[in-house]
């Protein structure tokens, strides 16, 4: 069994980006700039946003954090988005999700200029991705594709099961993996992955176990600890765990620990490749957000 070390691969991507930023600066060009909008004090969101800020600083991007209290109105948030859309010094920005209930997430995402939508969540980017046209790809699927590519795990002709139908992971992941590679959005040969036979499963899927047992690659993005168990995987499968769940643990320093959606202890005994949690998909998502920001920056040159 090989651990797919997202932490290490993400660090390598950050090093590559850092070199690119140094080259840009040596040509007298400005740094790429990412802004992150966060509303309220969701602890997990605050951690993710701080990690995004740190990653930007490490590679030499300008990073702007714009934090609002929960009491912000939808209209005030939309006004802030309009300002970010117009700001020529900002290449891309994201609005960290989830948003408070009184704010319509879909309306907020649609207010983002799709050219600056480095989360790849705007319907226009989602549509371009679905058609296999150049777009900004949602960060988590882009990170997973990159991880598979760098470990040289082929997808051509493989049976891939995606569990979870979210707009942010499940749906775009399925679309990317089923594509003809020549239509792939990425410019680098290393990420020409596609041509898979994809099955997308969700909470109403029947016989999930039997479907998973046929899969060469399983991508789980549900948010449910131990959803994927050892009896659901075939030997030599590749397992990508997108879940980040906090479970209480009185022995852990913070009183909780992070686990994915996969019963790692038992599944890892059987399969060929598996991502850990933490240290798998999470760091790759942030690295891909930086790659998306660099992509937008270069398209503006
Ligand atoms: N919340 C959890 N993951 C993400 C992400 O990748 N982007 C945004 N905007 N919100 C999130």
mmCIF file of C-alpha atoms and ligand atoms in Angstrom:
data_model
loop_
_atom_site.group_PDB
_atom_site.id
_atom_site.type_symbol
_atom_site.label_atom_id
_atom_site.label_comp_id
_atom_site.label_asym_id
_atom_site.label_seq_id
_atom_site.Cartn_x
_atom_site.Cartn_y
_atom_site.Cartn_z
ATOM 1 C CA UNK A 1 0.000 0.000 0.000
ATOM 2 C CA UNK A 2 1.217 3.470 -0.879
ATOM 3 C CA UNK A 3 0.054 6.595 0.941
ATOM 4 C CA UNK A 4 -0.784 9.391 -1.483
ATOM 5 C CA UNK A 5 1.073 12.123 0.339
ATOM 6 C CA UNK A 6 -0.890 15.264 -0.447
ATOM 7 C CA UNK A 7 1.138 17.266 2.035
ATOM 8 C CA UNK A 8 4.359 16.510 0.166
ATOM 9 C CA UNK A 9 2.910 17.033 -3.323
ATOM 10 C CA UNK A 10 1.262 20.297 -2.251
ATOM 11 C CA UNK A 11 4.618 21.495 -0.893
ATOM 12 C CA UNK A 12 6.216 20.673 -4.272
ATOM 13 C CA UNK A 13 3.510 22.671 -6.074
ATOM 14 C CA UNK A 14 4.060 25.621 -3.731
ATOM 15 C CA UNK A 15 7.796 25.481 -4.496
ATOM 16 C CA UNK A 16 7.007 25.573 -8.240
ATOM 17 C CA UNK A 17 4.693 28.554 -7.740
ATOM 18 C CA UNK A 18 7.268 30.331 -5.609
ATOM 19 C CA UNK A 19 9.789 29.997 -8.450
ATOM 20 C CA UNK A 20 7.252 31.377 -10.916
ATOM 21 C CA UNK A 21 6.555 34.365 -8.645
ATOM 22 C CA UNK A 22 10.305 35.039 -8.342
ATOM 23 C CA UNK A 23 10.579 35.002 -12.156
ATOM 24 C CA UNK A 24 7.661 37.407 -12.500
ATOM 25 C CA UNK A 25 9.192 39.772 -9.986
ATOM 26 C CA UNK A 26 12.553 39.624 -11.725
ATOM 27 C CA UNK A 27 10.715 40.899 -14.820
ATOM 28 C CA UNK A 28 9.368 43.799 -12.754
ATOM 29 C CA UNK A 29 5.822 42.432 -12.663
ATOM 30 C CA UNK A 30 3.547 42.627 -9.624
ATOM 31 C CA UNK A 31 2.740 39.646 -7.400
ATOM 32 C CA UNK A 32 -0.424 37.594 -7.976
ATOM 33 C CA UNK A 33 -3.109 38.542 -5.459
ATOM 34 C CA UNK A 34 -5.846 36.432 -3.851
ATOM 35 C CA UNK A 35 -8.595 37.804 -1.625
ATOM 36 C CA UNK A 36 -10.645 35.620 0.714
ATOM 37 C CA UNK A 37 -13.981 36.710 2.145
ATOM 38 C CA UNK A 38 -15.140 35.042 5.345
ATOM 39 C CA UNK A 39 -18.406 35.644 7.177
ATOM 40 C CA UNK A 40 -18.864 34.746 10.861
ATOM 41 C CA UNK A 41 -16.748 32.564 13.114
ATOM 42 C CA UNK A 42 -17.135 28.975 11.944
ATOM 43 C CA UNK A 43 -14.022 27.422 13.506
ATOM 44 C CA UNK A 44 -13.295 25.056 10.622
ATOM 45 C CA UNK A 45 -13.712 27.873 8.060
ATOM 46 C CA UNK A 46 -11.401 30.145 10.048
ATOM 47 C CA UNK A 47 -8.740 27.402 10.045
ATOM 48 C CA UNK A 48 -9.098 26.813 6.294
ATOM 49 C CA UNK A 49 -8.918 30.538 5.544
ATOM 50 C CA UNK A 50 -5.847 31.016 7.721
ATOM 51 C CA UNK A 51 -4.183 28.086 5.946
ATOM 52 C CA UNK A 52 -4.998 29.700 2.584
ATOM 53 C CA UNK A 53 -3.474 32.997 3.752
ATOM 54 C CA UNK A 54 -0.337 31.226 4.975
ATOM 55 C CA UNK A 55 0.052 29.342 1.693
ATOM 56 C CA UNK A 56 -0.222 32.609 -0.273
ATOM 57 C CA UNK A 57 2.469 34.236 1.824
ATOM 58 C CA UNK A 58 4.736 31.222 1.424
ATOM 59 C CA UNK A 59 4.652 31.359 -2.380
ATOM 60 C CA UNK A 60 4.888 35.153 -2.543
ATOM 61 C CA UNK A 61 1.277 35.965 -3.466
ATOM 62 C CA UNK A 62 -0.405 38.991 -1.947
ATOM 63 C CA UNK A 63 -3.181 37.734 0.327
ATOM 64 C CA UNK A 64 -6.122 39.812 1.497
ATOM 65 C CA UNK A 65 -8.513 38.542 4.151
ATOM 66 C CA UNK A 66 -11.859 40.316 4.379
ATOM 67 C CA UNK A 67 -13.778 39.224 7.471
ATOM 68 C CA UNK A 68 -17.373 40.095 8.299
ATOM 69 C CA UNK A 69 -19.543 39.372 11.305
ATOM 70 C CA UNK A 70 -22.551 37.066 10.947
ATOM 71 C CA UNK A 71 -24.779 40.125 11.045
ATOM 72 C CA UNK A 72 -23.717 41.297 7.555
ATOM 73 C CA UNK A 73 -26.684 41.478 5.188
ATOM 74 C CA UNK A 74 -26.806 39.740 1.836
ATOM 75 C CA UNK A 75 -26.858 43.123 0.117
ATOM 76 C CA UNK A 76 -23.744 44.313 1.993
ATOM 77 C CA UNK A 77 -21.922 41.135 0.969
ATOM 78 C CA UNK A 78 -22.998 41.581 -2.656
ATOM 79 C CA UNK A 79 -21.698 45.164 -2.542
ATOM 80 C CA UNK A 80 -18.319 43.874 -1.294
ATOM 81 C CA UNK A 81 -18.230 41.338 -4.130
ATOM 82 C CA UNK A 82 -18.911 44.075 -6.684
ATOM 83 C CA UNK A 83 -15.927 46.009 -5.293
ATOM 84 C CA UNK A 84 -13.677 42.942 -5.576
ATOM 85 C CA UNK A 85 -14.900 42.337 -9.128
ATOM 86 C CA UNK A 86 -13.779 45.845 -10.075
ATOM 87 C CA UNK A 87 -10.451 45.892 -8.221
ATOM 88 C CA UNK A 88 -7.735 45.520 -10.879
ATOM 89 C CA UNK A 89 -5.076 44.637 -8.276
ATOM 90 C CA UNK A 90 -6.945 41.490 -7.232
ATOM 91 C CA UNK A 91 -6.584 38.537 -9.609
ATOM 92 C CA UNK A 92 -9.039 36.237 -7.903
ATOM 93 C CA UNK A 93 -11.145 35.886 -4.796
ATOM 94 C CA UNK A 94 -13.278 33.361 -2.991
ATOM 95 C CA UNK A 95 -16.116 33.551 -0.519
ATOM 96 C CA UNK A 96 -15.533 30.875 2.086
ATOM 97 C CA UNK A 97 -18.535 28.560 2.506
ATOM 98 C CA UNK A 98 -20.785 27.843 4.314
ATOM 99 C CA UNK A 99 -22.471 31.232 4.647
ATOM 100 C CA UNK A 100 -25.005 32.092 7.377
ATOM 101 C CA UNK A 101 -28.535 30.940 6.614
ATOM 102 C CA UNK A 102 -29.885 34.412 5.859
ATOM 103 C CA UNK A 103 -27.500 34.720 2.882
ATOM 104 C CA UNK A 104 -28.300 32.971 -0.380
ATOM 105 C CA UNK A 105 -25.103 31.104 -1.309
ATOM 106 C CA UNK A 106 -26.063 30.643 -4.925
ATOM 107 C CA UNK A 107 -26.801 34.361 -5.373
ATOM 108 C CA UNK A 108 -23.411 35.218 -3.861
ATOM 109 C CA UNK A 109 -21.513 32.801 -6.108
ATOM 110 C CA UNK A 110 -23.304 34.110 -9.178
ATOM 111 C CA UNK A 111 -22.339 37.682 -8.237
ATOM 112 C CA UNK A 112 -18.627 36.830 -8.574
ATOM 113 C CA UNK A 113 -17.042 37.819 -11.897
ATOM 114 C CA UNK A 114 -16.373 34.356 -13.340
ATOM 115 C CA UNK A 115 -12.928 35.485 -14.536
ATOM 116 C CA UNK A 116 -11.967 35.977 -10.851
ATOM 117 C CA UNK A 117 -13.792 32.900 -9.526
ATOM 118 C CA UNK A 118 -10.693 30.954 -8.416
ATOM 119 C CA UNK A 119 -12.916 28.480 -6.554
ATOM 120 C CA UNK A 120 -14.410 27.513 -9.934
ATOM 121 C CA UNK A 121 -17.927 27.567 -8.493
ATOM 122 C CA UNK A 122 -19.614 30.120 -10.770
ATOM 123 C CA UNK A 123 -22.177 28.456 -13.082
ATOM 124 C CA UNK A 124 -20.256 29.733 -16.106
ATOM 125 C CA UNK A 125 -17.041 27.996 -15.003
ATOM 126 C CA UNK A 126 -18.982 24.867 -14.058
ATOM 127 C CA UNK A 127 -20.579 24.901 -17.524
ATOM 128 C CA UNK A 128 -17.242 25.375 -19.297
ATOM 129 C CA UNK A 129 -15.764 22.531 -17.243
ATOM 130 C CA UNK A 130 -18.694 20.291 -18.181
ATOM 131 C CA UNK A 131 -18.101 21.052 -21.853
ATOM 132 C CA UNK A 132 -14.354 20.413 -21.554
ATOM 133 C CA UNK A 133 -13.529 24.003 -22.460
ATOM 134 C CA UNK A 134 -10.865 26.161 -20.794
ATOM 135 C CA UNK A 135 -12.222 27.215 -17.407
ATOM 136 C CA UNK A 136 -11.319 27.619 -13.778
ATOM 137 C CA UNK A 137 -11.723 24.163 -12.253
ATOM 138 C CA UNK A 138 -13.017 23.792 -8.719
ATOM 139 C CA UNK A 139 -9.997 23.545 -6.410
ATOM 140 C CA UNK A 140 -10.617 20.159 -4.758
ATOM 141 C CA UNK A 141 -11.224 18.213 -8.013
ATOM 142 C CA UNK A 142 -8.236 19.973 -9.570
ATOM 143 C CA UNK A 143 -6.116 18.933 -6.573
ATOM 144 C CA UNK A 144 -7.271 15.319 -6.782
ATOM 145 C CA UNK A 145 -6.534 15.203 -10.507
ATOM 146 C CA UNK A 146 -3.067 16.596 -9.823
ATOM 147 C CA UNK A 147 -2.432 14.042 -7.066
ATOM 148 C CA UNK A 148 -3.431 11.141 -9.336
ATOM 149 C CA UNK A 149 -1.256 12.540 -12.128
ATOM 150 C CA UNK A 150 1.833 13.012 -9.974
ATOM 151 C CA UNK A 151 1.585 9.437 -8.674
ATOM 152 C CA UNK A 152 1.042 8.320 -12.290
ATOM 153 C CA UNK A 153 -2.253 6.611 -11.504
ATOM 154 C CA UNK A 154 -4.018 6.254 -14.864
ATOM 155 C CA UNK A 155 -7.750 6.846 -15.206
ATOM 156 C CA UNK A 156 -8.170 5.804 -18.847
ATOM 157 C CA UNK A 157 -10.716 3.004 -19.071
ATOM 158 C CA UNK A 158 -10.875 2.703 -15.270
ATOM 159 C CA UNK A 159 -14.038 2.360 -13.268
ATOM 160 C CA UNK A 160 -14.273 5.340 -10.948
ATOM 161 C CA UNK A 161 -16.920 5.674 -8.262
ATOM 162 C CA UNK A 162 -17.505 9.168 -6.872
ATOM 163 C CA UNK A 163 -19.545 9.181 -3.658
ATOM 164 C CA UNK A 164 -21.188 12.555 -3.007
ATOM 165 C CA UNK A 165 -22.956 14.882 -5.464
ATOM 166 C CA UNK A 166 -21.912 18.290 -4.133
ATOM 167 C CA UNK A 167 -21.379 21.185 -6.530
ATOM 168 C CA UNK A 168 -17.957 21.795 -4.993
ATOM 169 C CA UNK A 169 -16.492 18.254 -5.293
ATOM 170 C CA UNK A 170 -18.651 15.356 -6.497
ATOM 171 C CA UNK A 171 -20.197 16.804 -9.647
ATOM 172 C CA UNK A 172 -17.091 18.555 -11.049
ATOM 173 C CA UNK A 173 -14.909 15.547 -10.154
ATOM 174 C CA UNK A 174 -17.168 13.213 -12.110
ATOM 175 C CA UNK A 175 -17.188 15.595 -15.086
ATOM 176 C CA UNK A 176 -13.402 15.881 -15.183
ATOM 177 C CA UNK A 177 -12.768 12.157 -14.986
ATOM 178 C CA UNK A 178 -15.200 11.238 -17.750
ATOM 179 C CA UNK A 179 -13.773 13.761 -20.208
ATOM 180 C CA UNK A 180 -11.776 13.031 -23.303
ATOM 181 C CA UNK A 181 -8.259 14.045 -22.249
ATOM 182 C CA UNK A 182 -7.646 16.146 -25.321
ATOM 183 C CA UNK A 183 -10.489 18.338 -24.163
ATOM 184 C CA UNK A 184 -8.895 18.676 -20.756
ATOM 185 C CA UNK A 185 -8.663 22.175 -19.380
ATOM 186 C CA UNK A 186 -5.179 21.933 -18.107
ATOM 187 C CA UNK A 187 -2.186 23.120 -20.048
ATOM 188 C CA UNK A 188 0.259 20.579 -18.624
ATOM 189 C CA UNK A 189 0.676 17.048 -19.910
ATOM 190 C CA UNK A 190 0.899 15.756 -16.343
ATOM 191 C CA UNK A 191 -2.766 16.445 -15.761
ATOM 192 C CA UNK A 192 -4.208 14.977 -18.942
ATOM 193 C CA UNK A 193 -6.447 12.587 -17.049
ATOM 194 C CA UNK A 194 -9.885 11.460 -18.093
ATOM 195 C CA UNK A 195 -11.468 8.694 -20.149
ATOM 196 C CA UNK A 196 -12.779 6.984 -17.016
ATOM 197 C CA UNK A 197 -16.102 5.190 -16.670
ATOM 198 C CA UNK A 198 -17.635 7.194 -13.866
ATOM 199 C CA UNK A 199 -20.462 6.265 -11.518
ATOM 200 C CA UNK A 200 -21.724 9.015 -9.229
ATOM 201 C CA UNK A 201 -23.323 7.715 -6.018
ATOM 202 C CA UNK A 202 -25.187 9.603 -3.292
ATOM 203 C CA UNK A 203 -27.381 9.160 -0.236
ATOM 204 C CA UNK A 204 -30.180 7.489 -2.226
ATOM 205 C CA UNK A 205 -27.922 5.061 -4.095
ATOM 206 C CA UNK A 206 -28.870 1.429 -3.628
ATOM 207 C CA UNK A 207 -26.257 -1.332 -3.337
ATOM 208 C CA UNK A 208 -23.429 1.121 -2.713
ATOM 209 C CA UNK A 209 -21.240 -1.704 -1.458
ATOM 210 C CA UNK A 210 -21.584 -3.731 -4.675
ATOM 211 C CA UNK A 211 -20.967 -0.670 -6.852
ATOM 212 C CA UNK A 212 -17.829 0.240 -4.896
ATOM 213 C CA UNK A 213 -16.472 -3.296 -5.052
ATOM 214 C CA UNK A 214 -16.239 -2.940 -8.838
ATOM 215 C CA UNK A 215 -14.288 0.315 -8.662
ATOM 216 C CA UNK A 216 -10.624 0.830 -9.547
ATOM 217 C CA UNK A 217 -10.740 4.313 -8.003
ATOM 218 C CA UNK A 218 -13.136 5.500 -5.287
ATOM 219 C CA UNK A 219 -13.453 9.187 -4.400
ATOM 220 C CA UNK A 220 -15.468 9.802 -1.229
ATOM 221 C CA UNK A 221 -16.774 13.294 -0.470
ATOM 222 C CA UNK A 222 -19.681 12.941 1.879
ATOM 223 C CA UNK A 223 -18.670 14.163 5.347
ATOM 224 C CA UNK A 224 -19.476 10.959 7.203
ATOM 225 C CA UNK A 225 -16.777 9.164 9.206
ATOM 226 C CA UNK A 226 -16.208 5.508 8.250
ATOM 227 C CA UNK A 227 -18.666 5.584 5.336
ATOM 228 C CA UNK A 228 -16.290 3.507 3.203
ATOM 229 C CA UNK A 229 -15.365 0.274 4.929
ATOM 230 C CA UNK A 230 -13.030 -2.590 4.039
ATOM 231 C CA UNK A 231 -15.836 -4.832 2.731
ATOM 232 C CA UNK A 232 -16.635 -2.168 0.077
ATOM 233 C CA UNK A 233 -13.265 -2.091 -1.689
ATOM 234 C CA UNK A 234 -11.457 -4.462 -3.975
ATOM 235 C CA UNK A 235 -7.758 -5.207 -3.572
ATOM 236 C CA UNK A 236 -5.524 -2.849 -5.576
ATOM 237 C CA UNK A 237 -8.108 -0.043 -5.587
ATOM 238 C CA UNK A 238 -7.127 3.615 -5.228
ATOM 239 C CA UNK A 239 -8.989 5.477 -2.476
ATOM 240 C CA UNK A 240 -9.292 9.265 -2.356
ATOM 241 C CA UNK A 241 -10.786 10.540 0.900
ATOM 242 C CA UNK A 242 -12.126 14.100 0.720
ATOM 243 C CA UNK A 243 -13.864 14.030 4.118
ATOM 244 C CA UNK A 244 -12.624 16.161 6.998
ATOM 245 C CA UNK A 245 -14.650 15.252 10.087
ATOM 246 C CA UNK A 246 -13.946 16.222 13.675
ATOM 247 C CA UNK A 247 -14.540 13.464 16.175
ATOM 248 C CA UNK A 248 -14.267 13.868 19.916
ATOM 249 C CA UNK A 249 -11.105 12.437 21.410
ATOM 250 C CA UNK A 250 -10.351 13.234 25.049
ATOM 251 C CA UNK A 251 -6.736 12.106 24.507
ATOM 252 C CA UNK A 252 -6.113 14.564 21.661
ATOM 253 C CA UNK A 253 -4.610 17.960 22.602
ATOM 254 C CA UNK A 254 -7.636 19.873 21.256
ATOM 255 C CA UNK A 255 -10.217 17.356 22.501
ATOM 256 C CA UNK A 256 -10.942 16.217 18.941
ATOM 257 C CA UNK A 257 -9.146 14.690 16.004
ATOM 258 C CA UNK A 258 -9.698 14.782 12.270
ATOM 259 C CA UNK A 259 -10.846 11.736 10.341
ATOM 260 C CA UNK A 260 -11.992 11.282 6.755
ATOM 261 C CA UNK A 261 -14.945 9.424 5.280
ATOM 262 C CA UNK A 262 -12.915 6.203 4.988
ATOM 263 C CA UNK A 263 -12.202 3.600 7.668
ATOM 264 C CA UNK A 264 -8.507 4.189 7.038
ATOM 265 C CA UNK A 265 -7.183 1.622 9.475
ATOM 266 C CA UNK A 266 -8.912 -1.314 7.782
ATOM 267 C CA UNK A 267 -9.248 -0.080 4.191
ATOM 268 C CA UNK A 268 -5.535 0.769 3.987
ATOM 269 C CA UNK A 269 -4.678 -2.897 4.629
ATOM 270 C CA UNK A 270 -6.332 -3.958 1.390
ATOM 271 C CA UNK A 271 -5.902 -1.253 -1.227
ATOM 272 C CA UNK A 272 -3.001 -0.131 -3.410
ATOM 273 C CA UNK A 273 -3.161 3.647 -2.907
ATOM 274 C CA UNK A 274 -4.937 5.732 -0.266
ATOM 275 C CA UNK A 275 -4.957 9.361 0.862
ATOM 276 C CA UNK A 276 -4.602 10.055 4.593
ATOM 277 C CA UNK A 277 -6.675 12.552 6.591
ATOM 278 C CA UNK A 278 -5.197 14.952 7.422
ATOM 279 C CA UNK A 279 -2.402 15.351 4.866
ATOM 280 C CA UNK A 280 -4.123 14.068 1.732
ATOM 281 C CA UNK A 281 -6.689 16.023 -0.264
ATOM 282 C CA UNK A 282 -6.812 19.046 2.106
ATOM 283 C CA UNK A 283 -3.356 20.479 1.282
ATOM 284 C CA UNK A 284 -3.930 19.711 -2.422
ATOM 285 C CA UNK A 285 -7.098 21.828 -2.423
ATOM 286 C CA UNK A 286 -5.154 24.832 -1.160
ATOM 287 C CA UNK A 287 -2.324 24.236 -3.645
ATOM 288 C CA UNK A 288 -4.891 24.150 -6.456
ATOM 289 C CA UNK A 289 -6.466 27.381 -5.282
ATOM 290 C CA UNK A 290 -3.030 28.955 -5.655
ATOM 291 C CA UNK A 291 -2.629 27.360 -9.102
ATOM 292 C CA UNK A 292 -6.020 28.765 -10.130
ATOM 293 C CA UNK A 293 -4.940 32.214 -8.932
ATOM 294 C CA UNK A 294 -1.701 31.960 -10.932
ATOM 295 C CA UNK A 295 -3.703 30.814 -13.994
ATOM 296 C CA UNK A 296 -5.916 33.924 -13.768
ATOM 297 C CA UNK A 297 -2.904 36.185 -13.149
ATOM 298 C CA UNK A 298 -1.138 34.860 -16.263
ATOM 299 C CA UNK A 299 -4.269 35.201 -18.370
ATOM 300 C CA UNK A 300 -4.327 38.890 -17.371
ATOM 301 C CA UNK A 301 -0.719 39.581 -18.420
HETATM 302 N N1 LIG B 1 -15.691 25.442 2.303
HETATM 303 C C1 LIG B 1 -15.094 24.218 2.334
HETATM 304 N N2 LIG B 1 -14.282 24.064 1.269
HETATM 305 C C2 LIG B 1 -14.367 25.209 0.554
HETATM 306 C C3 LIG B 1 -13.747 25.640 -0.654
HETATM 307 O O1 LIG B 1 -12.939 24.937 -1.294
HETATM 308 N N3 LIG B 1 -14.101 26.883 -1.076
HETATM 309 C C4 LIG B 1 -14.986 27.666 -0.397
HETATM 310 N N4 LIG B 1 -15.267 28.877 -0.887
HETATM 311 N N5 LIG B 1 -15.574 27.287 0.714
HETATM 312 C C5 LIG B 1 -15.259 26.065 1.192
#
